[in-house]
CSV table of C-alpha atoms in Angstrom, one decimal:
chain,number,residue,atom,x,y,z
A,1,GLN,CA,151.4,0.2,-103.6
A,2,LYS,CA,150.3,-2.2,-100.8
A,3,GLU,CA,148.4,-5.4,-101.8
A,4,VAL,CA,145.8,-4.6,-99.1
A,5,GLU,CA,144.6,-1.1,-98.3
A,6,GLN,CA,142.6,-0.3,-95.2
A,7,ASP,CA,141.7,3.2,-93.8
A,8,PRO,CA,143.4,3.6,-90.5
A,9,GLY,CA,140.6,5.7,-89.0
A,10,PRO,CA,139.9,6.4,-86.2
A,11,LEU,CA,136.2,5.7,-86.9
A,12,SER,CA,134.1,7.1,-84.1
A,13,VAL,CA,130.4,6.0,-83.8
A,14,PRO,CA,127.8,6.4,-81.0
A,15,GLU,CA,126.7,3.3,-79.1
A,16,GLY,CA,124.0,1.3,-81.0
A,17,ALA,CA,125.1,2.5,-84.5
A,18,ILE,CA,126.3,0.3,-87.3
A,19,VAL,CA,130.0,0.2,-87.8
A,20,SER,CA,131.1,-0.2,-91.4
A,21,LEU,CA,134.6,-1.3,-92.2
A,22,ASN,CA,136.3,-2.2,-95.5
A,23,CYS,CA,139.4,-3.2,-97.3
A,24,THR,CA,140.4,-3.1,-100.9
A,25,TYR,CA,143.0,-5.4,-102.5
A,26,SER,CA,144.9,-5.7,-105.7
A,27,ASN,CA,145.7,-9.4,-106.0
A,28,SER,CA,142.9,-11.3,-107.8
A,29,ALA,CA,144.3,-14.6,-106.5
A,30,PHE,CA,143.1,-14.0,-103.0
A,31,GLN,CA,140.4,-16.6,-102.1
A,32,TYR,CA,140.1,-16.6,-98.3
A,33,PHE,CA,139.2,-13.5,-96.4
A,34,MET,CA,139.3,-12.9,-92.6
A,35,TRP,CA,138.5,-10.1,-90.1
A,36,TYR,CA,140.3,-9.8,-86.8
A,37,ARG,CA,139.7,-7.7,-83.8
A,38,GLN,CA,142.7,-6.4,-81.8
A,39,TYR,CA,142.5,-4.7,-78.5
A,40,SER,CA,145.3,-2.5,-77.4
A,41,ARG,CA,148.4,-4.5,-76.6
A,42,LYS,CA,146.8,-7.8,-77.4
A,43,GLY,CA,147.0,-10.3,-80.2
A,44,PRO,CA,144.5,-10.3,-83.0
A,45,GLU,CA,141.4,-12.4,-82.5
A,46,LEU,CA,139.6,-14.0,-85.4
A,47,LEU,CA,136.1,-12.7,-85.9
A,48,MET,CA,135.0,-13.8,-89.4
A,49,TYR,CA,136.2,-16.1,-92.1
A,50,THR,CA,134.9,-16.1,-95.7
A,51,TYR,CA,135.8,-18.1,-98.7
A,52,SER,CA,135.4,-16.5,-102.1
A,53,SER,CA,132.5,-14.0,-102.8
A,54,GLY,CA,129.3,-13.6,-100.8
A,55,ASN,CA,128.0,-12.7,-97.4
A,56,LYS,CA,128.4,-14.4,-94.0
A,57,GLU,CA,126.6,-13.5,-90.8
A,58,ASP,CA,127.5,-14.3,-87.2
A,59,GLY,CA,125.5,-12.6,-84.5
A,60,ARG,CA,126.1,-8.9,-84.8
A,61,PHE,CA,128.8,-9.3,-87.4
A,62,THR,CA,128.3,-9.5,-91.2
A,63,ALA,CA,131.2,-10.0,-93.6
A,64,GLN,CA,130.9,-9.3,-97.3
A,65,VAL,CA,133.2,-10.2,-100.1
A,66,ASP,CA,133.0,-8.7,-103.6
A,67,LYS,CA,135.8,-10.3,-105.7
A,68,SER,CA,134.8,-8.5,-108.9
A,69,SER,CA,135.5,-5.2,-107.2
A,70,LYS,CA,138.3,-6.6,-104.9
A,71,TYR,CA,136.5,-5.2,-101.9
A,72,ILE,CA,135.6,-6.7,-98.6
A,73,SER,CA,133.5,-5.3,-95.8
A,74,LEU,CA,132.7,-5.9,-92.1
A,75,PHE,CA,129.5,-4.6,-90.5
A,76,ILE,CA,128.9,-4.5,-86.8
A,77,ARG,CA,125.3,-3.9,-85.8
A,78,ASP,CA,124.2,-2.5,-82.4
A,79,SER,CA,127.7,-1.5,-81.6
A,80,GLN,CA,128.9,-1.5,-78.0
A,81,PRO,CA,131.7,0.3,-76.2
A,82,SER,CA,133.4,-3.1,-75.9
A,83,ASP,CA,133.6,-3.1,-79.7
A,84,SER,CA,136.2,-0.3,-79.5
A,85,ALA,CA,139.3,-1.9,-80.9
A,86,THR,CA,141.4,-2.0,-84.1
A,87,TYR,CA,140.0,-4.2,-86.8
A,88,LEU,CA,142.3,-6.0,-89.3
A,89,CYS,CA,141.4,-7.5,-92.6
A,90,ALA,CA,143.5,-10.4,-93.9
A,91,MET,CA,143.5,-12.5,-97.0
A,92,ASN,CA,145.2,-15.5,-98.5
A,93,PRO,CA,145.5,-16.9,-102.0
A,94,ASP,CA,145.5,-20.5,-100.8
A,95,SER,CA,149.3,-20.6,-100.8
A,96,TRP,CA,150.9,-21.1,-97.4
A,97,GLY,CA,152.9,-18.3,-95.8
A,98,LYS,CA,151.2,-15.7,-98.1
A,99,PHE,CA,148.7,-14.1,-95.8
A,100,GLN,CA,148.4,-10.4,-96.4
A,101,PHE,CA,147.1,-8.0,-93.8
A,102,GLY,CA,145.6,-4.5,-93.8
A,103,ALA,CA,147.1,-2.0,-91.5
A,104,GLY,CA,143.9,-1.9,-89.3
A,105,THR,CA,141.1,0.5,-88.7
A,106,GLN,CA,140.7,1.9,-85.2
A,107,VAL,CA,137.1,2.0,-84.1
A,108,VAL,CA,135.8,4.0,-81.1
A,109,VAL,CA,132.3,3.4,-79.9
A,110,THR,CA,131.2,6.2,-77.5
A,111,PRO,CA,128.5,5.6,-74.9
B,1,ASP,CA,142.3,-24.6,-73.4
B,2,GLY,CA,144.1,-24.7,-76.7
B,3,GLY,CA,146.1,-21.7,-77.8
B,4,ILE,CA,149.3,-20.0,-78.5
B,5,THR,CA,151.4,-18.8,-75.6
B,6,GLN,CA,154.0,-16.1,-76.0
B,7,SER,CA,156.5,-15.0,-73.4
B,8,PRO,CA,157.5,-12.7,-72.0
B,9,LYS,CA,154.7,-10.2,-72.6
B,10,TYR,CA,157.1,-7.2,-72.1
B,11,LEU,CA,160.8,-7.2,-72.5
B,12,PHE,CA,163.4,-4.5,-72.2
B,13,ARG,CA,166.9,-4.9,-73.5
B,14,LYS,CA,170.0,-2.8,-74.1
B,15,GLU,CA,171.1,-2.1,-77.6
B,16,GLY,CA,173.6,-4.7,-78.8
B,17,GLN,CA,172.1,-7.6,-76.8
B,18,ASN,CA,170.4,-10.6,-78.4
B,19,VAL,CA,167.0,-11.5,-77.0
B,20,THR,CA,164.8,-14.6,-77.5
B,21,LEU,CA,161.0,-14.6,-77.6
B,22,SER,CA,159.2,-17.8,-76.8
B,23,CYS,CA,156.2,-19.2,-78.6
B,24,GLU,CA,154.4,-22.4,-77.7
B,25,GLN,CA,151.2,-23.8,-79.2
B,26,ASN,CA,149.1,-26.7,-78.1
B,27,LEU,CA,146.7,-26.6,-81.1
B,28,ASN,CA,148.6,-29.4,-82.8
B,29,HIS,CA,149.1,-27.0,-85.8
B,30,ASP,CA,151.8,-27.9,-88.3
B,31,ALA,CA,152.7,-24.4,-89.5
B,32,MET,CA,154.0,-21.5,-87.3
B,33,TYR,CA,154.8,-17.9,-88.1
B,34,TRP,CA,156.4,-14.8,-86.6
B,35,TYR,CA,155.1,-11.3,-87.5
B,36,ARG,CA,156.2,-7.9,-86.5
B,37,GLN,CA,153.6,-5.2,-86.0
B,38,ASP,CA,154.5,-1.5,-86.2
B,39,PRO,CA,152.0,1.4,-86.0
B,40,GLY,CA,150.3,2.1,-89.4
B,41,GLN,CA,152.2,-0.7,-91.1
B,42,GLY,CA,150.2,-3.8,-90.6
B,43,LEU,CA,151.8,-7.2,-90.0
B,44,ARG,CA,155.0,-8.1,-91.6
B,45,LEU,CA,156.2,-11.7,-91.9
B,46,ILE,CA,159.6,-12.4,-90.3
B,47,TYR,CA,159.9,-16.2,-90.6
B,48,TYR,CA,157.6,-19.2,-91.0
B,49,SER,CA,157.9,-22.9,-90.5
B,50,GLN,CA,156.0,-25.7,-92.2
B,51,ILE,CA,157.4,-28.6,-90.3
B,52,VAL,CA,159.9,-29.5,-87.6
B,53,ASN,CA,163.5,-28.6,-88.5
B,54,ASP,CA,162.4,-26.5,-91.5
B,55,PHE,CA,161.7,-22.8,-91.7
B,56,GLN,CA,161.7,-20.1,-94.4
B,57,LYS,CA,162.5,-16.4,-94.4
B,58,GLY,CA,159.7,-14.0,-94.7
B,59,ASP,CA,159.7,-10.4,-95.9
B,60,ILE,CA,161.9,-8.9,-93.1
B,61,ALA,CA,164.1,-11.7,-91.8
B,62,GLU,CA,167.3,-9.7,-91.6
B,63,GLY,CA,168.5,-9.5,-88.0
B,64,TYR,CA,166.3,-12.3,-86.8
B,65,SER,CA,166.8,-16.1,-86.4
B,66,VAL,CA,164.4,-19.0,-85.5
B,67,SER,CA,164.5,-22.7,-84.7
B,68,ARG,CA,161.8,-25.4,-84.9
B,69,GLU,CA,163.1,-28.3,-82.9
B,70,LYS,CA,159.6,-29.3,-81.7
B,71,LYS,CA,156.2,-29.1,-83.4
B,72,GLU,CA,154.8,-27.0,-80.6
B,73,SER,CA,157.7,-24.5,-80.2
B,74,PHE,CA,159.0,-21.8,-82.5
B,75,PRO,CA,161.3,-19.3,-80.7
B,76,LEU,CA,162.4,-16.1,-82.3
B,77,THR,CA,165.8,-14.5,-81.5
B,78,VAL,CA,166.2,-10.8,-82.2
B,79,THR,CA,169.9,-10.3,-82.8
B,80,SER,CA,172.0,-7.2,-82.4
B,81,ALA,CA,172.1,-7.0,-86.2
B,82,GLN,CA,168.4,-5.9,-86.3
B,83,LYS,CA,168.6,-2.2,-86.8
B,84,ASN,CA,165.2,-1.2,-85.3
B,85,PRO,CA,164.1,-4.0,-83.0
B,86,THR,CA,161.6,-2.1,-80.8
B,87,ALA,CA,158.2,-3.5,-81.9
B,88,PHE,CA,155.3,-5.7,-81.0
B,89,TYR,CA,156.0,-9.3,-82.1
B,90,LEU,CA,153.2,-11.8,-82.8
B,91,CYS,CA,153.5,-15.6,-83.1
B,92,ALA,CA,150.8,-17.4,-85.1
B,93,SER,CA,149.9,-20.8,-86.4
B,94,THR,CA,147.8,-22.6,-89.0
B,95,LEU,CA,146.5,-26.1,-88.9
B,96,SER,CA,148.4,-27.1,-92.0
B,97,PRO,CA,150.9,-25.4,-94.2
B,98,ARG,CA,148.1,-24.6,-96.6
B,99,GLY,CA,145.8,-23.6,-93.7
B,100,ASN,CA,143.5,-20.7,-94.6
B,101,THR,CA,142.8,-19.4,-91.1
B,102,ILE,CA,145.7,-18.1,-89.0
B,103,TYR,CA,145.5,-17.8,-85.2
B,104,PHE,CA,147.6,-15.5,-83.1
B,105,GLY,CA,149.2,-15.4,-79.7
B,106,GLU,CA,148.9,-12.5,-77.3
B,107,GLY,CA,152.1,-10.9,-78.5
B,108,SER,CA,155.4,-9.7,-77.0
B,109,TRP,CA,156.4,-6.1,-76.6
B,110,LEU,CA,160.2,-5.6,-77.1
B,111,THR,CA,161.8,-2.3,-76.2
B,112,VAL,CA,165.4,-1.8,-76.9
B,113,VAL,CA,167.1,1.1,-75.1
């Protein structure tokens, strides 16, 4: 079983809708949680970074962490066609070299 | 602008040849990493380096080699011993070895024919 599970999608939504993404994990030692956006044939770009449990908002993006359920989420409001990409979750137990990544969810926002 | 530069972006090689992928960063980050990305498998760690002249094997180091002679440079050599080298390779860095946010380069596509 993988340490981080992420539905590969594709997740197709109409423009303006809310995109809801999530990852589950098994290692309770994870403390730091990240979301990345990756366009086709490009490197991942950091979107959100969260420490421990709670919510964090940045513009149209909201990240949530529920450590009791080992579940993290990313919400994208007012989605745009430019949001079409693969979204990766990542986490770290505060021990270097030990980042774990989800396989990524492909999102398609249709005009 | 600070960032991580990988080159070349696309590389084609014949089976049995070694190939070296370049990674340079001007973020003044201490730690650097190499990942391999295959469809549906997420990112897998090949090698990582905490400081100059020191590096550690990751989960899939067989068939790869690295060096860290300068803080800003961490080249990866894909050797002929790597059984399935065709993949997307990502170089990354963190501010410190215990850095909690990892930043990526734009990646290098290697195709072995």
